[in-house]
Amino acid sequence: MTRLLCCSAALLVAVASLPSVALATVPYGTLSGGIPGGLGPGLPLPSIVPGKEYSHDVDMTTLGAGGVADPQQIIAWDGSGGVGDGLDYTGTRPTYTPEDEVDATANRLDHLFNQLIGDSDRAHLIFSHDDMISVYPTPAAFVPFAIPSAGPVALTNGSVIGGAGELSFEIATAYAPPSTQGVWATQPAINLMPLPRDVDGVELWGPEPGFTGDADKYSLEVDAFSGTSVWNLSGSTYITHAMIVAAVTSPAMLGPVPGTAVLPYPDFIDGNDAINLDALMVQDIISSGDGGEDTFDRDPTGDGVGDRIIFSIRQIPDPADPDGYYATGSELFVLDASTGPAGTTYLFHGGHLWDHAYALSSLAIPPGFINNGHGVIDINAIEGVSQGVVPEPSSVLLALIAGGTLAAVARRQRKKSTRA
């Protein structure tokens, strides 16, 4: 709470210092490039992690006063409130041209993918959640419920995380008790003006400046409209909607979609069409396919892992289900091209599986907030961070040069003082 109050105070000071004639976004600032550093219990400040991009729901531009709707526009952020327009996927798809909203982003070789997954679990998970969920104030019917854009948001596992316009964290199993979660990046750190309402996609560890962008895999708002769940920046399909449906509905995962389940936002959609990918990390390591990095390929030897993704889908309530949900939206799935949809598993991170049971027990909103009913948050963005950042060689060289210059100045000052 203290951190949030400090950030709010900083925001008020910043706004008060701006000209009264017009409000505008804060320009993207200077940030050194780099790669993930050593693994450990600490979290890096958002302001030192390079190449940060986010997708907003609704997509918007930072030009002018900012906050103007601009479908498929990604925003680069420096971690200190400054932003700039990044990638824009408009016009990149020759076979599907509608201006749908972006709701998931990733890079083909997401850093720390392997350190997040399975027995590794040594990198920290960064995540955000949707600003609109379905809750049950009575057992019979669900109703829409707005999640605050700014935290604190309390969960039934005892954690206090950020709001829908912020980014939260979960510490890796190796360094903390299970489900150690909290706030990583507040609204003012992500975008000082206008404050983000709903961060629905995040990409880290790209090049600097961040608006050059490296989110070369992405998803659009309703996958069933195009038949594609993950697109390549080149405009082709990386993973079909049918493959994601097969993965989610496999017997070891959520099973078939009941006729009573429905995707209520942005419109009521039922059946398999309700399954909609909305959070993504990618590890494309196989180049043997015809499209190389643009195809989701098996390991050609048949002995190892293939291209893999970690993903989540939108929340799908089901009033006929005893717990109220076909999918809470906070299940995190791992799909390997080598094993196919039948081999889909849940992500193990933070000392637990990110499965349906965990979401219901640990990621629910305390009943008092929804008239003693029940509801679960909906994860809609995921990434990974290490304890620190290793600056790129040019940054290190500049630091050494700067350090040497300062040392030389100090020596000259000492000499002058001695002569005096």
CSV table of C-alpha atoms in Angstrom, one decimal:
chain,number,residue,atom,x,y,z
A,1,MET,CA,0.0,0.0,0.0
A,2,THR,CA,2.8,2.4,0.8
A,3,ARG,CA,4.4,1.8,-2.6
A,4,LEU,CA,1.1,2.6,-4.3
A,5,LEU,CA,0.6,5.7,-2.3
A,6,CYS,CA,4.1,6.9,-3.2
A,7,CYS,CA,3.5,6.3,-6.9
A,8,SER,CA,0.2,8.2,-6.7
A,9,ALA,CA,2.0,11.1,-5.0
A,10,ALA,CA,4.6,11.1,-7.7
A,11,LEU,CA,2.0,11.1,-10.4
A,12,LEU,CA,0.2,14.1,-8.8
A,13,VAL,CA,3.5,16.0,-8.7
A,14,ALA,CA,4.2,15.2,-12.3
A,15,VAL,CA,0.8,16.2,-13.5
A,16,ALA,CA,0.9,19.5,-11.6
A,17,SER,CA,4.2,20.4,-13.2
A,18,LEU,CA,2.8,19.9,-16.8
A,19,PRO,CA,1.5,22.9,-18.8
A,20,SER,CA,-2.2,23.5,-18.1
A,21,VAL,CA,-3.0,24.1,-21.8
A,22,ALA,CA,-2.7,20.4,-22.7
A,23,LEU,CA,-1.8,17.0,-21.4
A,24,ALA,CA,0.4,14.7,-23.4
A,25,THR,CA,2.2,11.4,-23.0
A,26,VAL,CA,5.6,11.4,-21.4
A,27,PRO,CA,8.3,10.8,-24.1
A,28,TYR,CA,10.2,7.5,-24.0
A,29,GLY,CA,13.5,8.0,-22.2
A,30,THR,CA,17.0,6.7,-22.6
A,31,LEU,CA,17.6,3.1,-21.5
A,32,SER,CA,20.6,0.8,-21.9
A,33,GLY,CA,20.2,-2.5,-23.8
A,34,GLY,CA,21.0,-5.8,-22.1
A,35,ILE,CA,20.0,-9.4,-21.5
A,36,PRO,CA,18.8,-11.2,-18.4
A,37,GLY,CA,21.5,-11.4,-15.7
A,38,GLY,CA,22.0,-14.0,-12.9
A,39,LEU,CA,19.1,-15.9,-11.4
A,40,GLY,CA,18.3,-15.3,-7.8
A,41,PRO,CA,15.5,-14.2,-5.4
A,42,GLY,CA,15.6,-10.5,-6.3
A,43,LEU,CA,13.5,-8.7,-8.9
A,44,PRO,CA,14.9,-6.1,-11.3
A,45,LEU,CA,13.4,-2.6,-11.3
A,46,PRO,CA,11.2,-2.2,-14.4
A,47,SER,CA,13.3,0.8,-15.4
A,48,ILE,CA,16.4,-1.3,-16.0
A,49,VAL,CA,14.8,-4.1,-18.0
A,50,PRO,CA,15.3,-3.3,-21.7
A,51,GLY,CA,13.0,-3.6,-24.6
A,52,LYS,CA,9.6,-3.4,-22.9
A,53,GLU,CA,6.4,-3.4,-24.9
A,54,TYR,CA,2.8,-3.7,-23.9
A,55,SER,CA,-0.6,-4.1,-25.5
A,56,HIS,CA,-3.5,-2.2,-24.1
A,57,ASP,CA,-7.2,-3.1,-24.2
A,58,VAL,CA,-8.3,-1.1,-26.2
A,59,ASP,CA,-5.1,-0.8,-28.4
A,60,MET,CA,-4.0,2.9,-28.6
A,61,THR,CA,-1.4,5.3,-29.8
A,62,THR,CA,0.9,7.5,-27.7
A,63,LEU,CA,1.0,10.3,-30.3
A,64,GLY,CA,-0.5,13.7,-29.4
A,65,ALA,CA,-2.2,13.5,-26.1
A,66,GLY,CA,-2.1,9.7,-26.2
A,67,GLY,CA,-5.0,7.4,-25.3
A,68,VAL,CA,-6.5,7.5,-28.8
A,69,ALA,CA,-7.7,4.2,-30.1
A,70,ASP,CA,-5.4,2.6,-32.7
A,71,PRO,CA,-6.1,-1.1,-33.3
A,72,GLN,CA,-3.0,-3.3,-33.4
A,73,GLN,CA,-0.6,-0.7,-32.1
A,74,ILE,CA,1.9,-1.8,-29.5
A,75,ILE,CA,3.3,0.6,-26.9
A,76,ALA,CA,7.0,0.8,-25.9
A,77,TRP,CA,7.6,1.8,-22.3
A,78,ASP,CA,10.8,2.8,-20.5
A,79,GLY,CA,9.7,1.8,-16.9
A,80,SER,CA,9.7,5.4,-15.6
A,81,GLY,CA,6.5,6.5,-17.2
A,82,GLY,CA,7.8,7.4,-20.7
A,83,VAL,CA,6.3,5.7,-23.7
A,84,GLY,CA,6.4,5.7,-27.5
A,85,ASP,CA,4.6,3.9,-30.4
A,86,GLY,CA,6.1,0.5,-31.1
A,87,LEU,CA,5.1,-2.2,-33.6
A,88,ASP,CA,1.9,-1.9,-35.5
A,89,TYR,CA,0.5,-5.1,-37.0
A,90,THR,CA,-2.0,-3.3,-39.2
A,91,GLY,CA,-1.6,-4.4,-42.8
A,92,THR,CA,0.8,-7.3,-42.1
A,93,ARG,CA,-1.7,-10.1,-42.8
A,94,PRO,CA,-2.6,-10.6,-46.4
A,95,THR,CA,-5.3,-13.2,-45.7
A,96,TYR,CA,-7.0,-11.5,-42.7
A,97,THR,CA,-7.3,-7.8,-42.8
A,98,PRO,CA,-9.9,-6.8,-40.1
A,99,GLU,CA,-8.6,-4.3,-37.5
A,100,ASP,CA,-9.1,-6.6,-34.5
A,101,GLU,CA,-7.5,-5.8,-31.1
A,102,VAL,CA,-4.2,-7.4,-30.1
A,103,ASP,CA,-4.5,-9.4,-26.9
A,104,ALA,CA,-1.2,-11.3,-26.6
A,105,THR,CA,2.4,-10.7,-27.6
A,106,ALA,CA,5.7,-12.6,-27.5
A,107,ASN,CA,9.1,-13.0,-29.2
A,108,ARG,CA,9.9,-16.2,-31.0
A,109,LEU,CA,12.8,-16.8,-28.5
A,110,ASP,CA,11.4,-15.4,-25.3
A,111,HIS,CA,14.3,-15.0,-22.8
A,112,LEU,CA,13.9,-17.1,-19.6
A,113,PHE,CA,11.3,-19.5,-21.2
A,114,ASN,CA,13.4,-22.5,-20.2
A,115,GLN,CA,14.1,-21.1,-16.7
A,116,LEU,CA,10.4,-20.6,-16.1
A,117,ILE,CA,9.2,-24.0,-17.0
A,118,GLY,CA,9.0,-27.4,-15.3
A,119,ASP,CA,11.8,-28.4,-12.9
A,120,SER,CA,13.8,-25.3,-13.8
A,121,ASP,CA,11.5,-22.8,-12.2
A,122,ARG,CA,14.4,-20.4,-11.5
A,123,ALA,CA,13.1,-17.3,-13.2
A,124,HIS,CA,10.3,-15.1,-11.9
A,125,LEU,CA,6.9,-14.9,-13.6
A,126,ILE,CA,5.5,-11.6,-14.6
A,127,PHE,CA,1.8,-11.4,-15.3
A,128,SER,CA,-1.3,-9.2,-15.7
A,129,HIS,CA,-5.0,-9.9,-15.5
A,130,ASP,CA,-8.2,-8.7,-17.2
A,131,ASP,CA,-10.2,-5.7,-16.0
A,132,MET,CA,-13.5,-7.6,-16.7
A,133,ILE,CA,-14.4,-11.0,-15.2
A,134,SER,CA,-17.5,-13.0,-14.6
A,135,VAL,CA,-18.5,-13.5,-10.9
A,136,TYR,CA,-21.4,-15.3,-9.1
A,137,PRO,CA,-23.1,-13.2,-6.5
A,138,THR,CA,-25.7,-16.1,-6.5
A,139,PRO,CA,-25.0,-19.7,-7.5
A,140,ALA,CA,-27.5,-19.5,-10.4
A,141,ALA,CA,-26.1,-16.8,-12.7
A,142,PHE,CA,-22.9,-14.9,-13.5
A,143,VAL,CA,-22.6,-11.2,-13.9
A,144,PRO,CA,-19.8,-8.9,-15.1
A,145,PHE,CA,-17.4,-7.5,-12.5
A,146,ALA,CA,-14.8,-4.8,-13.0
A,147,ILE,CA,-11.4,-5.3,-11.6
A,148,PRO,CA,-9.6,-2.0,-10.6
A,149,SER,CA,-6.9,-0.9,-12.9
A,150,ALA,CA,-4.6,0.0,-10.0
A,151,GLY,CA,-3.9,-2.3,-7.0
A,152,PRO,CA,-3.9,-3.4,-4.4
A,153,VAL,CA,-5.9,-6.4,-5.5
A,154,ALA,CA,-6.2,-9.0,-2.7
A,155,LEU,CA,-6.5,-12.8,-3.5
A,156,THR,CA,-7.7,-15.7,-1.5
A,157,ASN,CA,-4.2,-17.1,-1.3
A,158,GLY,CA,-3.2,-14.1,0.9
A,159,SER,CA,-1.3,-12.3,-1.9
A,160,VAL,CA,-1.8,-8.7,-2.8
A,161,ILE,CA,-1.1,-8.1,-6.5
A,162,GLY,CA,-1.4,-5.2,-9.0
A,163,GLY,CA,-4.5,-4.1,-10.8
A,164,ALA,CA,-5.5,-4.8,-14.4
A,165,GLY,CA,-3.4,-1.8,-15.6
A,166,GLU,CA,-0.3,-3.1,-13.8
A,167,LEU,CA,2.1,-6.0,-13.9
A,168,SER,CA,2.5,-8.4,-11.0
A,169,PHE,CA,5.1,-11.1,-10.2
A,170,GLU,CA,5.4,-14.6,-8.8
A,171,ILE,CA,8.9,-15.5,-7.3
A,172,ALA,CA,10.4,-18.7,-8.6
A,173,THR,CA,10.2,-21.9,-6.4
A,174,ALA,CA,13.9,-22.0,-5.7
A,175,TYR,CA,13.9,-18.7,-3.8
A,176,ALA,CA,10.6,-18.3,-1.9
A,177,PRO,CA,7.6,-20.1,-0.4
A,178,PRO,CA,4.9,-21.1,-2.9
A,179,SER,CA,2.7,-18.4,-4.4
A,180,THR,CA,4.9,-15.5,-3.4
A,181,GLN,CA,3.2,-12.8,-5.4
A,182,GLY,CA,3.1,-9.0,-5.5
A,183,VAL,CA,3.3,-5.9,-7.7
A,184,TRP,CA,6.2,-5.5,-10.1
A,185,ALA,CA,5.2,-2.4,-12.3
A,186,THR,CA,2.6,0.1,-11.3
A,187,GLN,CA,0.5,2.2,-13.7
A,188,PRO,CA,2.7,5.3,-13.5
A,189,ALA,CA,5.8,3.2,-14.2
A,190,ILE,CA,4.2,1.7,-17.3
A,191,ASN,CA,2.6,4.8,-18.7
A,192,LEU,CA,2.4,8.0,-16.7
A,193,MET,CA,-0.2,9.6,-19.0
A,194,PRO,CA,-2.7,8.3,-19.6
A,195,LEU,CA,-2.5,5.6,-17.0
A,196,PRO,CA,-3.2,2.2,-18.5
A,197,ARG,CA,-6.6,0.7,-17.7
A,198,ASP,CA,-5.9,-2.9,-18.9
A,199,VAL,CA,-2.5,-4.3,-19.9
A,200,ASP,CA,-3.4,-7.3,-21.9
A,201,GLY,CA,0.0,-8.2,-23.4
A,202,VAL,CA,3.6,-7.8,-22.4
A,203,GLU,CA,7.0,-8.4,-24.0
A,204,LEU,CA,10.4,-7.8,-22.3
A,205,TRP,CA,14.1,-8.1,-23.2
A,206,GLY,CA,13.9,-6.6,-26.7
A,207,PRO,CA,16.3,-4.1,-28.3
A,208,GLU,CA,16.7,-0.5,-27.3
A,209,PRO,CA,15.1,1.9,-27.9
A,210,GLY,CA,12.0,-0.2,-27.1
A,211,PHE,CA,9.8,1.2,-30.0
A,212,THR,CA,12.0,-0.8,-32.5
A,213,GLY,CA,10.0,-3.8,-31.1
A,214,ASP,CA,10.6,-7.5,-31.2
A,215,ALA,CA,7.1,-8.9,-30.5
A,216,ASP,CA,7.1,-11.1,-33.6
A,217,LYS,CA,4.4,-13.4,-32.4
A,218,TYR,CA,0.9,-12.2,-31.4
A,219,SER,CA,-2.7,-13.1,-31.0
A,220,LEU,CA,-5.9,-11.1,-31.9
A,221,GLU,CA,-8.9,-10.7,-29.8
A,222,VAL,CA,-11.2,-13.6,-30.9
A,223,ASP,CA,-9.2,-16.4,-32.5
A,224,ALA,CA,-12.3,-18.1,-34.0
A,225,PHE,CA,-12.9,-15.1,-36.4
A,226,SER,CA,-9.7,-15.8,-38.3
A,227,GLY,CA,-9.0,-19.5,-37.4
A,228,THR,CA,-5.5,-18.4,-36.1
A,229,SER,CA,-4.5,-18.2,-32.5
A,230,VAL,CA,-0.9,-17.1,-32.9
A,231,TRP,CA,0.2,-14.9,-35.9
A,232,ASN,CA,3.8,-14.3,-37.2
A,233,LEU,CA,4.9,-10.7,-37.7
A,234,SER,CA,5.4,-11.8,-41.3
A,235,GLY,CA,1.6,-12.2,-41.6
A,236,SER,CA,1.3,-16.0,-41.7
A,237,THR,CA,-0.2,-18.4,-39.2
A,238,TYR,CA,2.1,-19.8,-36.5
A,239,ILE,CA,-0.5,-21.8,-34.5
A,240,THR,CA,-4.1,-22.5,-35.6
A,241,HIS,CA,-7.1,-22.0,-33.5
A,242,ALA,CA,-7.9,-25.7,-34.0
A,243,MET,CA,-4.6,-26.7,-32.4
A,244,ILE,CA,-5.2,-24.5,-29.3
A,245,VAL,CA,-8.8,-26.0,-29.0
A,246,ALA,CA,-7.4,-29.5,-29.2
A,247,ALA,CA,-4.8,-28.7,-26.5
A,248,VAL,CA,-7.3,-27.1,-24.1
A,249,THR,CA,-10.0,-29.7,-24.6
A,250,SER,CA,-7.7,-32.7,-24.3
A,251,PRO,CA,-8.8,-35.1,-21.5
A,252,ALA,CA,-5.8,-34.2,-19.2
A,253,MET,CA,-6.7,-30.5,-19.5
A,254,LEU,CA,-10.2,-29.0,-19.4
A,255,GLY,CA,-12.0,-31.5,-21.6
A,256,PRO,CA,-14.7,-30.7,-24.1
A,257,VAL,CA,-16.5,-27.4,-23.9
A,258,PRO,CA,-20.0,-27.9,-22.4
A,259,GLY,CA,-23.0,-26.5,-24.2
A,260,THR,CA,-23.7,-24.3,-21.1
A,261,ALA,CA,-20.3,-22.6,-21.3
A,262,VAL,CA,-20.0,-19.2,-23.0
A,263,LEU,CA,-17.4,-16.4,-23.7
A,264,PRO,CA,-19.4,-13.3,-22.7
A,265,TYR,CA,-16.9,-10.6,-23.7
A,266,PRO,CA,-16.8,-9.0,-26.3
A,267,ASP,CA,-19.9,-11.0,-27.3
A,268,PHE,CA,-21.6,-14.2,-26.3
A,269,ILE,CA,-19.8,-17.0,-28.1
A,270,ASP,CA,-20.2,-20.7,-27.2
A,271,GLY,CA,-18.7,-24.1,-28.2
A,272,ASN,CA,-15.1,-24.4,-29.3
A,273,ASP,CA,-15.2,-20.8,-30.7
A,274,ALA,CA,-15.3,-19.6,-27.1
A,275,ILE,CA,-11.7,-20.8,-26.7
A,276,ASN,CA,-9.5,-17.8,-27.2
A,277,LEU,CA,-5.7,-17.5,-26.5
A,278,ASP,CA,-4.9,-14.3,-24.6
A,279,ALA,CA,-1.5,-14.7,-23.0
A,280,LEU,CA,1.7,-16.0,-24.6
A,281,MET,CA,5.4,-16.9,-24.4
A,282,VAL,CA,7.2,-18.7,-27.2
A,283,GLN,CA,10.4,-20.8,-27.6
A,284,ASP,CA,10.9,-21.5,-31.4
A,285,ILE,CA,14.1,-23.6,-31.5
A,286,ILE,CA,13.5,-25.8,-34.5
A,287,SER,CA,14.4,-24.5,-37.9
A,288,SER,CA,13.7,-27.6,-39.9
A,289,GLY,CA,10.2,-26.7,-41.0
A,290,ASP,CA,9.6,-25.1,-44.4
A,291,GLY,CA,9.0,-21.8,-42.7
A,292,GLY,CA,11.8,-22.0,-40.1
A,293,GLU,CA,10.9,-19.7,-37.3
A,294,ASP,CA,7.5,-19.1,-38.7
A,295,THR,CA,6.3,-22.7,-38.3
A,296,PHE,CA,5.5,-24.6,-35.1
A,297,ASP,CA,7.8,-27.6,-35.6
A,298,ARG,CA,8.5,-31.0,-33.9
A,299,ASP,CA,12.0,-32.0,-33.0
A,300,PRO,CA,13.2,-33.7,-36.2
A,301,THR,CA,15.1,-36.4,-34.3
A,302,GLY,CA,12.0,-37.5,-32.4
A,303,ASP,CA,14.0,-37.6,-29.1
A,304,GLY,CA,13.6,-34.1,-27.7
A,305,VAL,CA,11.4,-31.1,-27.3
A,306,GLY,CA,10.2,-29.1,-30.2
A,307,ASP,CA,8.9,-25.6,-30.5
A,308,ARG,CA,6.9,-24.7,-27.4
A,309,ILE,CA,4.6,-22.1,-26.1
A,310,ILE,CA,3.1,-21.2,-22.7
A,311,PHE,CA,-0.4,-19.8,-23.1
A,312,SER,CA,-3.6,-18.9,-21.3
A,313,ILE,CA,-7.1,-18.5,-22.6
A,314,ARG,CA,-9.9,-16.1,-21.9
A,315,GLN,CA,-12.2,-16.8,-18.9
A,316,ILE,CA,-15.3,-19.0,-19.9
A,317,PRO,CA,-18.0,-19.1,-17.2
A,318,ASP,CA,-20.3,-22.1,-17.1
A,319,PRO,CA,-23.3,-21.7,-14.7
A,320,ALA,CA,-24.0,-25.5,-14.9
A,321,ASP,CA,-20.5,-26.3,-13.5
A,322,PRO,CA,-20.3,-26.7,-9.8
A,323,ASP,CA,-17.5,-24.2,-9.6
A,324,GLY,CA,-19.0,-21.8,-12.1
A,325,TYR,CA,-16.3,-22.0,-14.8
A,326,TYR,CA,-15.2,-24.1,-17.7
A,327,ALA,CA,-12.0,-22.1,-17.8
A,328,THR,CA,-11.1,-19.5,-15.1
A,329,GLY,CA,-8.7,-17.8,-17.6
A,330,SER,CA,-5.8,-18.3,-15.2
A,331,GLU,CA,-4.8,-21.8,-16.2
A,332,LEU,CA,-1.4,-21.6,-17.9
A,333,PHE,CA,-0.8,-24.4,-20.5
A,334,VAL,CA,2.4,-25.6,-22.0
A,335,LEU,CA,2.1,-26.9,-25.6
A,336,ASP,CA,5.0,-28.8,-27.2
A,337,ALA,CA,5.0,-29.3,-31.0
A,338,SER,CA,6.7,-32.7,-30.5
A,339,THR,CA,4.0,-34.1,-28.3
A,340,GLY,CA,1.1,-32.2,-29.9
A,341,PRO,CA,-2.1,-31.2,-28.2
A,342,ALA,CA,-2.5,-34.5,-26.5
A,343,GLY,CA,0.7,-33.9,-24.6
A,344,THR,CA,-0.3,-30.5,-23.2
A,345,THR,CA,0.5,-29.9,-19.6
A,346,TYR,CA,0.0,-27.1,-17.0
A,347,LEU,CA,2.9,-24.8,-16.2
A,348,PHE,CA,4.6,-25.6,-12.9
A,349,HIS,CA,5.9,-22.4,-11.3
A,350,GLY,CA,6.1,-20.8,-7.9
A,351,GLY,CA,5.7,-24.1,-6.1
A,352,HIS,CA,2.4,-25.1,-7.8
A,353,LEU,CA,0.7,-26.0,-11.0
A,354,TRP,CA,-1.1,-23.2,-12.7
A,355,ASP,CA,-4.2,-25.4,-13.2
A,356,HIS,CA,-8.0,-25.1,-12.7
A,357,ALA,CA,-7.9,-26.1,-9.1
A,358,TYR,CA,-5.2,-23.7,-8.2
A,359,ALA,CA,-7.0,-20.8,-9.9
A,360,LEU,CA,-10.2,-21.5,-8.0
A,361,SER,CA,-8.5,-21.9,-4.6
A,362,SER,CA,-5.8,-19.2,-4.8
A,363,LEU,CA,-6.6,-16.6,-7.5
A,364,ALA,CA,-10.1,-15.8,-6.4
A,365,ILE,CA,-11.4,-12.5,-5.2
A,366,PRO,CA,-12.4,-12.5,-1.5
A,367,PRO,CA,-16.1,-13.1,-1.2
A,368,GLY,CA,-16.8,-9.8,0.6
A,369,PHE,CA,-16.0,-7.9,-2.6
A,370,ILE,CA,-18.7,-9.6,-4.6
A,371,ASN,CA,-21.7,-9.8,-2.2
A,372,ASN,CA,-20.3,-13.0,-0.6
A,373,GLY,CA,-20.3,-14.7,-4.0
A,374,HIS,CA,-17.2,-16.0,-5.8
A,375,GLY,CA,-15.1,-15.0,-8.8
A,376,VAL,CA,-11.6,-15.6,-10.2
A,377,ILE,CA,-9.1,-13.3,-11.9
A,378,ASP,CA,-8.3,-13.9,-15.6
A,379,ILE,CA,-4.6,-13.9,-16.5
A,380,ASN,CA,-4.1,-12.1,-19.8
A,381,ALA,CA,-0.3,-11.4,-20.1
A,382,ILE,CA,2.8,-13.3,-19.1
A,383,GLU,CA,6.6,-12.9,-19.2
A,384,GLY,CA,9.8,-13.8,-17.3
A,385,VAL,CA,12.5,-11.8,-15.4
A,386,SER,CA,15.8,-12.7,-13.8
A,387,GLN,CA,17.3,-11.1,-10.7
A,388,GLY,CA,19.4,-8.6,-12.7
A,389,VAL,CA,20.3,-7.3,-16.1
A,390,VAL,CA,23.6,-7.7,-18.0
A,391,PRO,CA,24.2,-4.5,-20.0
A,392,GLU,CA,25.1,-5.0,-23.7
A,393,PRO,CA,28.8,-4.6,-24.6
A,394,SER,CA,28.4,-1.1,-26.0
A,395,SER,CA,26.7,0.0,-22.7
A,396,VAL,CA,29.5,-1.5,-20.7
A,397,LEU,CA,32.1,0.2,-22.8
A,398,LEU,CA,30.3,3.6,-22.5
A,399,ALA,CA,30.1,3.0,-18.7
A,400,LEU,CA,33.8,2.3,-18.6
A,401,ILE,CA,34.6,5.4,-20.7
A,402,ALA,CA,32.4,7.5,-18.5
A,403,GLY,CA,34.0,6.0,-15.4
A,404,GLY,CA,37.4,6.7,-16.7
A,405,THR,CA,36.6,10.3,-17.6
A,406,LEU,CA,35.1,10.9,-14.1
A,407,ALA,CA,38.2,9.4,-12.5
A,408,ALA,CA,40.5,11.6,-14.6
A,409,VAL,CA,38.5,14.7,-13.6
A,410,ALA,CA,38.7,13.7,-10.0
A,411,ARG,CA,42.5,13.3,-10.2
A,412,ARG,CA,42.9,16.7,-11.8
A,413,GLN,CA,40.8,18.2,-9.0
A,414,ARG,CA,42.9,16.5,-6.4
A,415,LYS,CA,46.1,17.9,-8.0
A,416,LYS,CA,44.7,21.4,-8.1
A,417,SER,CA,43.7,21.1,-4.5
A,418,THR,CA,47.3,19.9,-3.6
A,419,ARG,CA,48.9,22.8,-5.5
A,420,ALA,CA,46.6,25.2,-3.8
